[in-house]
Each structure stands twice: as structure tokens, then as C-alpha cells.
PDB file of C-alpha atoms in Angstrom:
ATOM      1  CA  UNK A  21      -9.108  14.147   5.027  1.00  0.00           C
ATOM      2  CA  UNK A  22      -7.129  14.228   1.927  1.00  0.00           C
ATOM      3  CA  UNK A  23      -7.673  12.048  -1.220  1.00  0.00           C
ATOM      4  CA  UNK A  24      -5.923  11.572  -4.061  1.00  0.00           C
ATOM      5  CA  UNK A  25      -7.173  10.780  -7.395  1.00  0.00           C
ATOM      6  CA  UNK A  26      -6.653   9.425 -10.841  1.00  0.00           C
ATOM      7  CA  UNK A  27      -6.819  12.982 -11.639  1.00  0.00           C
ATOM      8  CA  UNK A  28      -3.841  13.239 -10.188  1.00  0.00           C
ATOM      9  CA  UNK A  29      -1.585  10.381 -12.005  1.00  0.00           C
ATOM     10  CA  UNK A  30      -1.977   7.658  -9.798  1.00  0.00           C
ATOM     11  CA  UNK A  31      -3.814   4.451 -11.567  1.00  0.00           C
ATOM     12  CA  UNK A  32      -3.870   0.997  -9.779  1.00  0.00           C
ATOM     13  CA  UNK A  33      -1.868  -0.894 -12.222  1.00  0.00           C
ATOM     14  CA  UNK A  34       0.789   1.191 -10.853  1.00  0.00           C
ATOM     15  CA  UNK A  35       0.074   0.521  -7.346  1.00  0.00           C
ATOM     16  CA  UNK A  36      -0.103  -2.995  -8.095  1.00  0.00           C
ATOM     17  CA  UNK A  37       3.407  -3.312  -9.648  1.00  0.00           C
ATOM     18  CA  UNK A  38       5.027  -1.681  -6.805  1.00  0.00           C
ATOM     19  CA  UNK A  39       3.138  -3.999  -4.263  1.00  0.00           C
ATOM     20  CA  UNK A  40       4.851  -6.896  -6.275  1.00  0.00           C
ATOM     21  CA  UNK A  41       8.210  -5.325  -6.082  1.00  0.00           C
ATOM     22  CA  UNK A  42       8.131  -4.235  -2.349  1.00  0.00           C
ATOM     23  CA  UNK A  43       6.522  -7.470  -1.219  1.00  0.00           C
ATOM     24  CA  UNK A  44       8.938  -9.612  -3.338  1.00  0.00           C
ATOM     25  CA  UNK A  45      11.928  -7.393  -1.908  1.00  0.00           C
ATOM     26  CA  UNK A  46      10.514  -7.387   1.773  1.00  0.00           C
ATOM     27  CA  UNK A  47      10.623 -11.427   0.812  1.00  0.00           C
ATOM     28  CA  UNK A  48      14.165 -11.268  -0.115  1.00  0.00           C
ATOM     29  CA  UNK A  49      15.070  -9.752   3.176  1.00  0.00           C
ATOM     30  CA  UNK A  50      13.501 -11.668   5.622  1.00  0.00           C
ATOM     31  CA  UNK A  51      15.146 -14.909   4.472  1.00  0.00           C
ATOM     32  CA  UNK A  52      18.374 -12.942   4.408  1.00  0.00           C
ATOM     33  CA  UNK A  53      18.839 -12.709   8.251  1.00  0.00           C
ATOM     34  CA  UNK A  54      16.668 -11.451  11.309  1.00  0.00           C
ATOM     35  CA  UNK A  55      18.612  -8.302  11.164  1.00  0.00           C
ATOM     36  CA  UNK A  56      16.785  -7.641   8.047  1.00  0.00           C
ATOM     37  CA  UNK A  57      13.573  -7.979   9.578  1.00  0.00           C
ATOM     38  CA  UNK A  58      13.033  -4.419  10.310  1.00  0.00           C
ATOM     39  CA  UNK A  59      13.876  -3.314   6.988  1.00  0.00           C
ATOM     40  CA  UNK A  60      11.563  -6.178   5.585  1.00  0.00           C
ATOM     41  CA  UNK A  61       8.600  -5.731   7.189  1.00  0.00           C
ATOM     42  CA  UNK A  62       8.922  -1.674   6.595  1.00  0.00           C
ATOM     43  CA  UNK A  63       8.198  -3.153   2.634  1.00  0.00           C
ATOM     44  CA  UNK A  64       6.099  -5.338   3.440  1.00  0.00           C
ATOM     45  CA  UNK A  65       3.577  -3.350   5.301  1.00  0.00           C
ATOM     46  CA  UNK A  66       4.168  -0.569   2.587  1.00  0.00           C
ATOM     47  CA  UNK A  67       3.145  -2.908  -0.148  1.00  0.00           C
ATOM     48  CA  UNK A  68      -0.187  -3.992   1.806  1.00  0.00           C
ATOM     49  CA  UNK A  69      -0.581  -0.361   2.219  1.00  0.00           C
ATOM     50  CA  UNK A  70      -0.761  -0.096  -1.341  1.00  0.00           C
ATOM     51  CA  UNK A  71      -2.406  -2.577  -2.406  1.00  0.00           C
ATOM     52  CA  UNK A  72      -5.204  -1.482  -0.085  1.00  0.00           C
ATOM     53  CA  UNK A  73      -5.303   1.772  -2.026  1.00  0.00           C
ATOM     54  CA  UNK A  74      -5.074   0.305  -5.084  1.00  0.00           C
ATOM     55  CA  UNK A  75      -8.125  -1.829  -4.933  1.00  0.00           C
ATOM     56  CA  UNK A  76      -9.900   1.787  -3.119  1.00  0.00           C
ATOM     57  CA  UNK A  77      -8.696   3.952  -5.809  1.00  0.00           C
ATOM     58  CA  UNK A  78     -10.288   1.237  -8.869  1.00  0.00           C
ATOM     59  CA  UNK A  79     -13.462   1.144  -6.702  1.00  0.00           C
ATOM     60  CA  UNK A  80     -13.792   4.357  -5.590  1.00  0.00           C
ATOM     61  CA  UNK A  81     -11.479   6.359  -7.998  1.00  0.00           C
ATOM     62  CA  UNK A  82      -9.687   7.578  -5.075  1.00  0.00           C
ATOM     63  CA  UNK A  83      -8.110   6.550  -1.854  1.00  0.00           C
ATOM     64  CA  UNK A  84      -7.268   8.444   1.327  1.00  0.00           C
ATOM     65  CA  UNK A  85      -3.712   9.930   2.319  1.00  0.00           C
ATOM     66  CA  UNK A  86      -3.780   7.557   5.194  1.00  0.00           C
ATOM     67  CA  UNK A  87      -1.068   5.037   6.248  1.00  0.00           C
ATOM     68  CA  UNK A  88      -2.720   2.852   8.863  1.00  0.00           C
ATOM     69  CA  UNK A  89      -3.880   0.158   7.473  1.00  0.00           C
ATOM     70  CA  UNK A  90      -7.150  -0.736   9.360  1.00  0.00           C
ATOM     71  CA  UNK A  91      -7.946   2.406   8.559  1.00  0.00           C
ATOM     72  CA  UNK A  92      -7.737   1.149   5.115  1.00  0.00           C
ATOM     73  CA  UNK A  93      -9.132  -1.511   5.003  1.00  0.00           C
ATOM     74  CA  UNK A  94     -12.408  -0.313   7.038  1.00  0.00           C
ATOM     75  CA  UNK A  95     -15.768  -0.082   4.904  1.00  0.00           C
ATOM     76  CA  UNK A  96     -15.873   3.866   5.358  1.00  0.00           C
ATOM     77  CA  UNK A  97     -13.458   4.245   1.842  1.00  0.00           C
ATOM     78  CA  UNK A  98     -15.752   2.307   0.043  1.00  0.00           C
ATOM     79  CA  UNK A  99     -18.758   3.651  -1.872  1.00  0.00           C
TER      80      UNK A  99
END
């Protein structure tokens, strides 16, 4: 499997701000209307996504190119 790194230019604090912005704009579209519920939960799993790699890459100082988010959150990406 793949990893990426700090090495590489990603850093949590990063992550974390764009899990605020995608979860507060996933937010924004679900109380819109329920035709916006696609497009909102598309954000909002992306921003559990990363927040899930954020908290791997400070532990681990990495995290997976993975996507599904049991995956994820399973015990085998930490230390």
C-alpha cells in the first residue's frame, strides 16, 4: 500500500482546516434542500476521511492512500 508522509508536504494542521471547511460546507448544504444531500454528504464523508488521516499522519507520521474509512479507522495504521 501507499503512504504518504510529512516528507511529502502534508502536516495535520492542514488536514484539520480542510475538515472544518468541508464539514462546515457539507453543513451548509444539507439544510439547503434534500437535493443537496448528495453533494453534502460527498464533503462530509471527505472531511471524516481526513480527519482520520490527520490524527494517523500526527501519530504515525504517515497515513495510507486509502479512502474507505473503516479502513481508516482500523488499529492496523496505528503504531
Amino acid at each position: 500500500m501507499k503512504y504518504f508522509a510529512g516528507e511529502d508536504g502534508f502536516d495535520p494542521v492542514d488536514l484539520i482546516q480542510y475538515v472544518i471547511e468541508h464539514l462546515a460546507s457539507a453543513r451548509l448544504l444539507f439544510e439547503e434542500s434534500p437535493r443537496s444531500y448528495d453533494s453534502a454528504g460527498y464533503l462530509a464523508q471527505l472531511g471524516i476521511e481526513l480527519m482520520l488521516k490527520a490524527l494517523i499522519l500526527h501519530e504515525t507520521g504517515r497515513f495510507p492512500d486509502e479512502h474507505r474509512l473503516l479502513k481508516l479507522h482500523s488499529v492496523e495504521n496505528m503504531p
